[in-house]
Coordinates of N, CA and C in Angstrom, one line a residue:
M1 N 42.1 104.0 86.7 CA 41.5 102.8 86.9 C 41.5 102.4 88.4
T2 N 40.3 102.1 89.0 CA 40.2 101.7 90.3 C 39.6 100.4 90.4
V3 N 40.1 99.5 91.2 CA 39.5 98.2 91.5 C 39.4 98.1 93.0
S4 N 38.1 97.8 93.5 CA 37.9 97.8 94.9 C 37.7 96.3 95.4
T5 N 38.1 96.1 96.6 CA 37.7 94.9 97.3 C 37.0 95.4 98.5
R6 N 36.6 94.5 99.5 CA 35.8 94.9 100.6 C 36.3 96.0 101.3
S7 N 37.3 95.9 102.1 CA 37.8 97.1 102.9 C 39.0 97.6 102.4
S8 N 39.6 97.0 101.4 CA 40.9 97.4 100.9 C 40.7 97.7 99.4
K9 N 41.7 98.5 98.8 CA 41.5 98.8 97.4 C 42.8 98.9 96.7
V10 N 42.7 98.8 95.4 CA 43.9 98.9 94.6 C 43.5 99.9 93.4
R11 N 44.5 100.9 93.2 CA 44.1 101.8 92.1 C 45.5 102.1 91.4
A12 N 45.3 102.2 90.1 CA 46.4 102.6 89.2 C 46.2 104.0 88.7
D13 N 47.2 104.8 89.0 CA 47.2 106.2 88.5 C 48.1 106.1 87.2
I14 N 47.5 106.0 86.1 CA 48.2 105.8 84.9 C 49.0 107.0 84.5
K15 N 48.4 108.2 84.6 CA 49.1 109.4 84.3 C 50.4 109.6 85.1
R16 N 50.4 109.2 86.4 CA 51.6 109.3 87.2 C 52.4 108.1 87.3
N17 N 51.9 107.0 86.6 CA 52.6 105.7 86.6 C 52.9 105.2 88.0
R18 N 51.8 105.2 88.7 CA 51.8 104.7 90.2 C 50.7 103.7 90.5
L19 N 51.0 102.8 91.3 CA 50.0 101.8 91.9 C 49.8 102.2 93.3
Y20 N 48.6 102.3 93.8 CA 48.2 102.7 95.1 C 47.5 101.4 95.7
I21 N 47.9 101.0 96.8 CA 47.3 99.8 97.5 C 47.0 100.3 98.9
T22 N 45.6 100.2 99.3 CA 45.2 100.6 100.6 C 44.6 99.4 101.3
L23 N 45.3 99.0 102.3 CA 44.8 97.9 103.2 C 44.2 98.4 104.4
S24 N 42.9 97.9 104.7 CA 42.2 98.4 105.8 C 41.6 97.2 106.6
G25 N 41.6 97.5 108.0 CA 41.0 96.5 108.9 C 41.8 95.2 109.0
T26 N 41.2 94.2 109.4 CA 41.8 92.9 109.4 C 41.6 92.2 108.0
I27 N 42.7 91.7 107.5 CA 42.7 91.3 106.1 C 42.8 89.7 106.0
P28 N 41.6 89.1 105.6 CA 41.5 87.7 105.5 C 42.1 87.2 104.2
K29 N 42.4 85.9 104.1 CA 43.1 85.4 102.8 C 42.2 85.7 101.7
K30 N 41.0 85.6 101.7 CA 40.1 85.8 100.4 C 40.3 87.3 99.9
E31 N 40.5 88.1 100.9 CA 40.6 89.5 100.4 C 42.0 89.7 99.9
V32 N 43.0 89.1 100.4 CA 44.3 89.2 99.8 C 44.4 88.7 98.5
E33 N 43.7 87.5 98.2 CA 43.7 86.9 96.9 C 42.9 87.9 95.9
S34 N 41.9 88.6 96.3 CA 41.3 89.6 95.5 C 42.2 90.8 95.2
I35 N 43.0 91.2 96.1 CA 44.0 92.2 96.0 C 45.0 91.9 95.0
Y36 N 45.5 90.6 95.0 CA 46.5 90.1 94.1 C 45.9 90.2 92.6
T37 N 44.7 89.8 92.4 CA 44.1 89.9 91.1 C 44.0 91.3 90.7
D38 N 43.5 92.2 91.6 CA 43.4 93.6 91.3 C 44.7 94.3 91.0
I39 N 45.8 93.9 91.6 CA 47.1 94.3 91.3 C 47.6 93.9 90.0
R40 N 47.3 92.7 89.7 CA 47.7 92.3 88.2 C 47.0 93.0 87.1
F41 N 45.7 93.3 87.4 CA 45.0 94.1 86.3 C 45.6 95.5 86.3
C42 N 45.8 96.1 87.4 CA 46.3 97.5 87.4 C 47.7 97.6 86.8
V43 N 48.7 96.7 87.2 CA 50.0 96.7 86.7 C 50.0 96.6 85.2
A44 N 49.1 95.9 84.6 CA 49.1 95.7 83.1 C 48.9 97.1 82.4
D45 N 48.2 98.1 83.2 CA 48.0 99.4 82.6 C 49.2 100.4 82.9
L46 N 50.2 99.9 83.5 CA 51.4 100.8 84.0 C 52.6 100.5 83.1
K47 N 53.5 101.6 83.0 CA 54.7 101.3 82.3 C 55.8 100.8 83.3
P48 N 56.8 100.1 82.7 CA 57.9 99.6 83.6 C 58.5 100.8 84.3
G49 N 58.9 100.5 85.6 CA 59.4 101.5 86.5 C 58.3 102.2 87.3
F50 N 57.1 101.7 87.2 CA 56.0 102.3 88.0 C 56.4 102.2 89.5
H51 N 55.9 103.2 90.3 CA 56.1 103.2 91.7 C 54.8 102.7 92.4
V52 N 55.1 102.1 93.6 CA 54.0 101.5 94.4 C 54.0 102.2 95.8
I53 N 52.8 102.7 96.1 CA 52.5 103.3 97.4 C 51.5 102.5 98.1
T54 N 51.8 101.8 99.3 CA 50.9 101.0 100.0 C 50.6 101.7 101.3
D55 N 49.4 101.9 101.5 CA 48.9 102.6 102.7 C 48.4 101.6 103.8
L56 N 49.2 101.3 104.8 CA 48.8 100.4 105.9 C 48.3 101.1 107.2
T57 N 48.0 102.4 107.1 CA 47.6 103.1 108.3 C 46.3 102.7 108.9
E58 N 45.4 102.1 108.0 CA 44.1 101.6 108.6 C 44.1 100.2 108.8
A59 N 45.1 99.5 108.5 CA 45.2 98.0 108.6 C 45.6 97.6 110.0
R60 N 44.9 96.5 110.5 CA 45.2 96.0 111.8 C 46.2 94.8 111.8
I61 N 45.7 93.7 111.1 CA 46.4 92.5 111.1 C 46.0 91.7 109.9
G62 N 46.9 90.9 109.4 CA 46.7 90.0 108.3 C 46.6 88.6 108.9
H63 N 45.7 87.8 108.3 CA 45.6 86.4 108.7 C 46.9 85.6 108.3
L64 N 47.4 84.8 109.1 CA 48.6 84.0 108.8 C 48.4 83.2 107.6
I65 N 47.2 82.7 107.3 CA 47.0 81.9 106.1 C 47.1 82.7 104.8
A66 N 47.1 84.0 104.9 CA 47.3 84.9 103.8 C 48.7 85.1 103.4
I67 N 49.7 84.7 104.2 CA 51.1 85.1 104.0 C 51.6 84.5 102.6
P68 N 51.2 83.3 102.2 CA 51.7 82.9 100.9 C 51.2 83.9 99.7
T69 N 50.0 84.4 99.8 CA 49.5 85.3 98.8 C 50.2 86.7 99.0
F70 N 50.5 87.2 100.2 CA 51.2 88.4 100.3 C 52.7 88.3 99.6
I71 N 53.2 87.1 99.8 CA 54.6 86.8 99.2 C 54.4 86.8 97.7
K72 N 53.4 86.2 97.2 CA 53.1 86.2 95.7 C 52.9 87.5 95.1
I73 N 52.3 88.4 95.9 CA 52.1 89.8 95.5 C 53.5 90.4 95.4
M74 N 54.3 90.4 96.4 CA 55.7 90.9 96.4 C 56.5 90.4 95.3
E75 N 56.4 89.1 95.0 CA 57.3 88.6 94.0 C 56.7 89.0 92.6
Y76 N 55.5 89.1 92.5 CA 54.9 89.6 91.3 C 55.3 91.0 90.9
L77 N 55.3 91.8 92.0 CA 55.7 93.2 91.7 C 57.2 93.3 91.4
S78 N 58.0 92.5 92.1 CA 59.5 92.6 91.9 C 59.8 92.1 90.5
T79 N 59.0 91.2 90.0 CA 59.4 90.8 88.6 C 58.6 91.6 87.6
S80 N 57.9 92.6 88.0 CA 57.1 93.4 87.0 C 57.8 94.8 86.8
Q81 N 59.1 94.9 86.9 CA 59.9 96.0 86.7 C 59.3 97.2 87.6
V82 N 59.1 96.9 88.8 CA 58.6 98.1 89.7 C 59.7 99.0 90.0
G83 N 59.4 100.3 90.2 CA 60.4 101.2 90.6 C 60.5 101.2 92.1
R84 N 60.1 102.5 92.7 CA 60.2 102.6 94.1 C 58.9 102.0 94.8
I85 N 59.2 101.4 95.9 CA 58.1 100.8 96.8 C 58.1 101.5 98.1
V86 N 57.0 102.2 98.4 CA 56.9 102.9 99.7 C 55.7 102.4 100.4
R87 N 55.9 102.2 101.7 CA 54.8 101.7 102.6 C 54.5 102.8 103.6
V88 N 53.2 103.2 103.7 CA 52.8 104.2 104.7 C 52.3 103.5 105.9
V89 N 52.9 103.5 107.0 CA 52.6 102.7 108.1 C 51.9 103.4 109.3
G90 N 52.2 104.7 109.4 CA 51.5 105.4 110.5 C 51.7 104.7 111.9
K91 N 50.7 104.3 112.5 CA 50.9 103.5 113.8 C 50.5 102.0 113.6
A92 N 50.5 101.5 112.5 CA 50.1 100.1 112.2 C 51.3 99.1 112.6
K93 N 51.4 99.1 114.0 CA 52.7 98.3 114.5 C 52.5 96.8 114.2
T94 N 51.4 96.2 114.5 CA 51.3 94.7 114.3 C 51.5 94.3 112.9
L95 N 50.8 94.9 112.0 CA 50.8 94.6 110.6 C 52.2 94.9 110.1
L96 N 52.8 96.1 110.5 CA 54.1 96.4 110.1 C 55.2 95.4 110.4
Q97 N 55.1 94.9 111.6 CA 56.0 93.7 112.0 C 55.7 92.5 111.1
Q98 N 54.5 92.2 110.9 CA 54.3 91.0 110.1 C 54.8 91.3 108.6
M99 N 54.5 92.4 108.0 CA 54.9 92.7 106.7 C 56.4 92.7 106.6
S100 N 57.1 93.3 107.6 CA 58.5 93.4 107.6 C 59.2 92.0 107.5
R101 N 58.6 91.2 108.3 CA 59.3 89.8 108.4 C 59.0 89.1 107.0
I102 N 57.8 89.2 106.5 CA 57.5 88.6 105.3 C 58.4 89.1 104.1
T103 N 58.5 90.5 104.1 CA 59.3 91.2 103.0 C 60.7 90.7 103.0
A104 N 61.3 90.4 104.2 CA 62.7 90.0 104.3 C 63.0 88.7 103.4
T105 N 61.9 87.9 103.2 CA 62.0 86.6 102.5 C 62.0 86.7 100.9
V106 N 61.6 87.9 100.5 CA 61.4 88.1 99.1 C 62.6 88.8 98.4
K107 N 63.2 88.2 97.6 CA 64.5 88.7 97.0 C 64.1 89.9 96.0
G108 N 64.9 90.9 96.1 CA 64.7 92.1 95.3 C 63.5 93.0 95.6
Y109 N 62.9 92.7 96.7 CA 61.7 93.6 97.1 C 62.1 94.4 98.3
K110 N 62.4 95.7 98.1 CA 62.9 96.6 99.2 C 62.1 97.8 99.4
P111 N 61.1 97.7 100.2 CA 60.2 98.9 100.4 C 60.9 99.9 101.4
S112 N 60.5 101.1 101.3 CA 60.8 102.1 102.2 C 59.6 102.4 103.0
Y113 N 59.8 102.9 104.3 CA 58.7 103.0 105.2 C 58.7 104.5 105.6
V114 N 57.4 105.1 105.6 CA 57.1 106.4 106.0 C 55.9 106.5 106.8
S115 N 55.7 107.6 107.5 CA 54.6 107.8 108.4 C 53.3 108.3 107.8
T116 N 53.4 109.1 106.7 CA 52.1 109.6 106.1 C 52.2 109.5 104.6
L117 N 51.0 109.6 104.0 CA 50.9 109.5 102.6 C 51.6 110.7 101.8
D118 N 51.6 111.8 102.5 CA 52.4 113.0 101.9 C 53.8 112.7 101.8
E119 N 54.4 112.1 102.9 CA 55.8 111.7 102.8 C 56.1 110.6 101.7
A120 N 55.1 109.7 101.5 CA 55.3 108.7 100.4 C 55.3 109.4 99.0
E121 N 54.3 110.4 98.9 CA 54.3 111.1 97.6 C 55.5 111.9 97.3
T122 N 56.1 112.5 98.4 CA 57.3 113.3 98.3 C 58.4 112.4 97.9
M123 N 58.5 111.3 98.6 CA 59.6 110.3 98.4 C 59.6 109.8 96.9
V124 N 58.5 109.4 96.5 CA 58.4 108.9 95.1 C 58.7 110.0 94.1
S125 N 58.1 111.2 94.3 CA 58.4 112.3 93.3 C 59.9 112.6 93.3
G126 N 60.5 112.6 94.5 CA 61.9 112.9 94.5 C 62.8 111.8 93.8
F127 N 62.3 110.5 93.8 CA 63.0 109.4 93.2 C 62.8 109.6 91.6
E128 N 61.7 110.1 91.2 CA 61.4 110.3 89.8 C 62.3 111.4 89.2
E129 N 62.7 112.4 90.1 CA 63.5 113.5 89.6 C 65.0 113.3 89.8
T130 N 65.4 112.2 90.5 CA 66.8 111.9 90.7 C 67.4 111.1 89.5
P131 N 68.3 111.7 88.8 CA 68.9 111.1 87.6 C 69.8 109.9 87.9
G132 N 69.8 108.8 87.2 CA 70.6 107.7 87.5 C 70.1 106.7 88.4
E133 N 68.9 106.8 88.9 CA 68.3 105.8 89.8 C 67.3 105.0 89.1

């Protein structure tokens, strides 16, 4: 299942029980609200313990007015029995700083950060194979 917004997209890989979020360009509040809606639809198709990979490599900056919606997304995911959360940051320094500060305010939401999508896939695959986590 794929749900697209303007420059960003949300996709559920039901077979692998993963949620993929790709944020691109400058992200206005209206787009973040659409992303939130897309995430809710996609999560409904996934099993508890699903993993989230968020690609921020093409994202530049998020509008400050969108912060409450970003927080709402993180809170929703943390209460939806999410497994591993991995953010692919590449060189997205400004958005990374913004997201790191916001993330610190959301209880129970602990993403890992990697440089490439391949690293994210490897990290999530390794987490799936590790017993007891």
